[in-house]
Amino acid sequence: MENGAARTAPPVIVAIDGPSGTGKSSTSKAVAAQLGLSYLDTGAQYRAITWWMVTNGIDIDDPTAIAAVAGKPEIVSGTDPAHPTITVDGVDVAGPIRTQEVTSKVSAVSAVPEVRATITELQRTLASAAPAGIVVEGRDIGTTVLPDADLKIFLTASPEARAARRSGELKGADVHATREALIRRDAADSSRRTSPLAKADDAVEVDTTDLTLAQVIECVVTLVEEKRAAK
């Protein structure tokens, strides 16, 4: 569908959840671009607040210390799928938030309820402001952040496939080590008390293990177009 046509279509809010390495970001960006929708990478927001905590010397092992400053950083997310941006207190952190140090600490910071409340409010504000609609990707979008989303999709893939993709993204990473790290991250995210990683009851599950990225994108675009046509 052309972007001009997308503007006349009813706004559609799409929630895409799933663990790391299932193709969430690549799929979400491509679908948003193809359908003229905004795009939000919620994981980047949690990485951004984690980066701020690390940079400011907050004890990551102390949930009380994290909670006390959860509202301090100003996180601004650009929602253009062709060029998503993220800043913290005016500083471009798109690169720094992808470091191994931030990656290793993001689950601990994300588990703090005050952090989730702050970021969730930010996500809901961005979603409601998107003129044509938005594709929001993360781990608790369909269950917690946007439970009334028009379409909920849960991407899955085998740990082996996910590790191979992530080690390809993380240049020179060891596939076995990446697989173990992903499994640990899944366990942490699925077992946290506040907004755990979970599939919404009304979500469409898409197993990407044996699909190419193009096939996943095509599948999701079709689902969105069907949902939009029914509105």
Coordinates of C-alpha atoms in Angstrom, one line a residue:
M1 CA 0.0 0.0 0.0
E2 CA 1.3 3.5 -0.9
N3 CA 2.0 5.9 1.9
G4 CA -0.7 8.3 0.5
A5 CA -3.3 5.5 0.8
A6 CA -2.1 4.8 4.3
R7 CA -3.0 8.3 5.5
T8 CA -6.6 7.7 4.5
A9 CA -6.8 4.3 6.2
P10 CA -7.9 4.1 9.8
P11 CA -4.9 4.3 12.3
V12 CA -3.8 0.9 13.3
I13 CA -1.8 0.0 16.4
V14 CA 0.4 -3.1 16.0
A15 CA 2.1 -4.8 19.0
I16 CA 5.0 -7.1 18.1
D17 CA 6.5 -9.1 21.1
G18 CA 8.9 -11.9 21.5
P19 CA 12.4 -12.7 22.8
S20 CA 15.7 -11.5 21.3
G21 CA 16.8 -12.8 18.0
T22 CA 13.4 -13.5 16.5
G23 CA 13.6 -10.7 14.0
K24 CA 11.4 -8.2 15.9
S25 CA 13.3 -5.0 15.0
S26 CA 14.0 -5.8 11.4
T27 CA 10.4 -7.0 10.8
S28 CA 8.8 -4.1 12.7
K29 CA 10.8 -1.4 10.9
A30 CA 10.2 -2.9 7.5
V31 CA 6.4 -3.3 8.1
A32 CA 6.1 0.2 9.4
A33 CA 8.0 1.6 6.5
Q34 CA 6.0 -0.4 4.0
L35 CA 2.6 0.6 5.4
G36 CA 3.4 4.2 6.3
L37 CA 3.2 3.7 10.0
S38 CA 5.4 5.0 12.9
Y39 CA 7.8 2.7 14.6
L40 CA 8.9 2.3 18.2
D41 CA 11.7 0.0 19.5
T42 CA 10.8 -0.2 23.2
G43 CA 13.9 -2.2 24.0
A44 CA 16.0 0.8 23.0
Q45 CA 14.2 2.8 25.6
Y46 CA 15.1 0.3 28.3
R47 CA 18.6 0.2 27.1
A48 CA 18.7 4.0 27.2
I49 CA 17.6 4.2 30.8
T50 CA 20.1 1.4 31.6
W51 CA 22.9 3.4 29.9
W52 CA 21.9 6.5 31.9
M53 CA 22.1 4.5 35.2
V54 CA 25.5 3.1 34.3
T55 CA 26.8 6.5 33.2
N56 CA 25.6 8.1 36.4
G57 CA 27.1 5.4 38.6
I58 CA 23.8 4.0 39.9
D59 CA 24.2 0.6 41.6
I60 CA 22.5 -1.8 39.2
D61 CA 22.2 -4.4 41.9
D62 CA 20.2 -2.0 44.1
P63 CA 16.5 -1.8 42.9
T64 CA 15.8 0.9 45.5
A65 CA 18.6 3.1 44.1
I66 CA 17.3 2.5 40.5
A67 CA 13.7 3.3 41.5
A68 CA 14.7 6.5 43.2
V69 CA 16.0 8.0 39.9
A70 CA 13.8 6.2 37.3
G71 CA 12.1 9.5 36.4
K72 CA 15.2 11.6 36.0
P73 CA 16.5 10.9 32.5
E74 CA 14.6 12.5 29.6
I75 CA 14.3 9.8 26.9
V76 CA 13.2 10.9 23.5
S77 CA 12.4 8.4 20.8
G78 CA 12.1 9.3 17.1
T79 CA 9.5 7.1 15.4
D80 CA 10.5 7.3 11.7
P81 CA 11.1 3.6 10.7
A82 CA 13.7 4.7 8.1
H83 CA 15.7 6.5 10.8
P84 CA 14.7 5.7 14.3
T85 CA 16.6 7.9 16.8
I86 CA 16.9 7.9 20.6
T87 CA 18.4 10.5 22.9
V88 CA 18.9 10.8 26.6
D89 CA 19.0 14.3 28.0
G90 CA 19.7 15.5 24.5
V91 CA 22.6 13.1 23.9
D92 CA 22.4 10.7 20.9
V93 CA 22.8 7.2 22.5
A94 CA 21.9 5.0 19.5
G95 CA 25.4 3.5 19.5
P96 CA 26.3 3.5 23.3
I97 CA 23.1 1.6 24.2
R98 CA 24.2 -1.4 22.1
T99 CA 27.4 -2.1 24.1
Q100 CA 27.9 -5.4 25.9
E101 CA 27.9 -3.5 29.3
V102 CA 24.4 -2.2 28.7
T103 CA 23.2 -5.5 27.3
S104 CA 24.3 -7.4 30.4
K105 CA 22.5 -5.0 32.7
V106 CA 19.3 -4.2 30.9
S107 CA 17.3 -7.1 32.4
A108 CA 18.1 -6.0 36.0
V109 CA 17.1 -2.4 35.3
S110 CA 14.0 -3.3 33.3
A111 CA 12.7 -5.5 36.2
V112 CA 12.3 -2.5 38.5
P113 CA 8.6 -1.5 38.6
E114 CA 9.3 2.2 38.7
V115 CA 11.4 1.9 35.6
R116 CA 8.6 0.0 33.8
A117 CA 6.0 2.5 34.9
T118 CA 8.0 5.4 33.6
I119 CA 8.9 3.8 30.2
T120 CA 5.3 2.4 29.8
E121 CA 3.8 5.8 30.1
L122 CA 6.3 7.1 27.5
Q123 CA 5.4 4.3 25.1
R124 CA 1.6 4.8 25.5
T125 CA 2.0 8.6 24.8
L126 CA 4.0 7.9 21.6
A127 CA 1.5 5.3 20.4
S128 CA -1.5 7.5 20.9
A129 CA 0.2 10.4 19.1
A130 CA 1.0 8.4 15.9
P131 CA -1.2 9.9 13.1
A132 CA -1.5 6.8 10.9
G133 CA -0.8 4.3 13.6
I134 CA 2.3 2.6 14.9
V135 CA 4.2 -0.7 15.1
V136 CA 5.5 -1.1 18.6
E137 CA 8.0 -3.9 19.3
G138 CA 9.1 -5.2 22.7
R139 CA 8.4 -7.9 25.3
D140 CA 5.2 -6.8 27.0
I141 CA 3.5 -4.6 24.5
G142 CA 0.4 -6.8 23.8
T143 CA 0.1 -7.9 27.4
T144 CA 0.8 -4.7 29.4
V145 CA 1.7 -1.6 27.4
L146 CA -1.0 -1.7 24.7
P147 CA -3.5 -4.4 25.7
D148 CA -6.0 -2.8 23.3
A149 CA -3.7 -2.9 20.3
D150 CA -5.6 -3.6 17.0
L151 CA -3.2 -6.5 16.2
K152 CA -0.8 -8.4 18.4
I153 CA 1.9 -10.6 17.0
F154 CA 4.3 -12.8 19.0
L155 CA 7.4 -13.9 17.2
T156 CA 9.3 -17.0 18.2
A157 CA 12.3 -19.0 17.0
S158 CA 14.5 -21.8 18.2
P159 CA 17.3 -20.8 20.6
E160 CA 19.8 -22.0 17.9
A161 CA 18.3 -19.9 15.2
R162 CA 18.1 -16.9 17.5
A163 CA 21.7 -17.3 18.6
A164 CA 23.0 -17.5 15.1
R165 CA 21.2 -14.3 14.2
R166 CA 22.4 -12.4 17.2
S167 CA 26.0 -13.6 16.9
G168 CA 25.8 -12.4 13.2
E169 CA 24.6 -9.0 14.5
L170 CA 27.2 -8.9 17.3
K171 CA 30.3 -9.2 15.2
G172 CA 32.7 -12.0 16.2
A173 CA 30.3 -13.2 19.0
D174 CA 30.5 -16.9 19.9
V175 CA 27.3 -18.7 18.9
H176 CA 27.2 -21.0 21.9
A177 CA 27.9 -18.1 24.4
T178 CA 25.2 -16.1 22.6
R179 CA 22.7 -18.9 22.9
E180 CA 23.4 -19.3 26.7
A181 CA 23.1 -15.5 27.2
L182 CA 19.8 -15.5 25.3
I183 CA 18.4 -18.3 27.4
R184 CA 19.4 -16.5 30.6
R185 CA 17.8 -13.3 29.3
D186 CA 14.6 -15.2 28.4
A187 CA 14.5 -16.7 31.9
A188 CA 15.0 -13.3 33.6
D189 CA 12.5 -11.5 31.4
S190 CA 9.9 -14.3 31.7
S191 CA 10.1 -14.6 35.4
R192 CA 10.2 -11.0 36.5
R193 CA 7.2 -10.0 38.6
T194 CA 6.4 -6.8 36.7
S195 CA 5.2 -7.2 33.1
P196 CA 7.1 -10.4 32.2
L197 CA 7.8 -11.5 28.6
A198 CA 4.6 -13.3 27.7
K199 CA 2.4 -14.0 24.8
A200 CA -1.0 -12.2 24.9
D201 CA -4.0 -14.6 24.7
D202 CA -5.2 -12.9 21.5
A203 CA -1.8 -12.7 19.8
V204 CA -1.0 -14.3 16.5
E205 CA 2.2 -16.5 17.0
V206 CA 4.7 -16.5 14.1
D207 CA 7.6 -19.0 14.3
T208 CA 10.4 -17.5 12.4
T209 CA 12.9 -20.3 12.7
D210 CA 12.6 -21.5 9.1
L211 CA 11.5 -18.3 7.5
T212 CA 13.5 -15.7 5.8
L213 CA 13.2 -12.1 7.0
A214 CA 11.3 -11.2 3.8
Q215 CA 8.8 -14.0 4.5
V216 CA 8.3 -12.8 8.0
I217 CA 7.7 -9.2 6.8
E218 CA 5.3 -10.4 4.2
C219 CA 3.3 -12.4 6.7
V220 CA 3.1 -9.5 9.2
V221 CA 2.2 -7.0 6.4
T222 CA -0.7 -9.3 5.3
L223 CA -2.0 -9.5 8.9
V224 CA -1.9 -5.8 9.4
E225 CA -3.6 -5.1 6.0
E226 CA -6.3 -7.6 6.9
K227 CA -6.9 -6.0 10.3
R228 CA -6.9 -2.5 8.8
A229 CA -9.4 -3.6 6.1
A230 CA -11.7 -4.9 8.8
K231 CA -11.7 -1.7 10.8

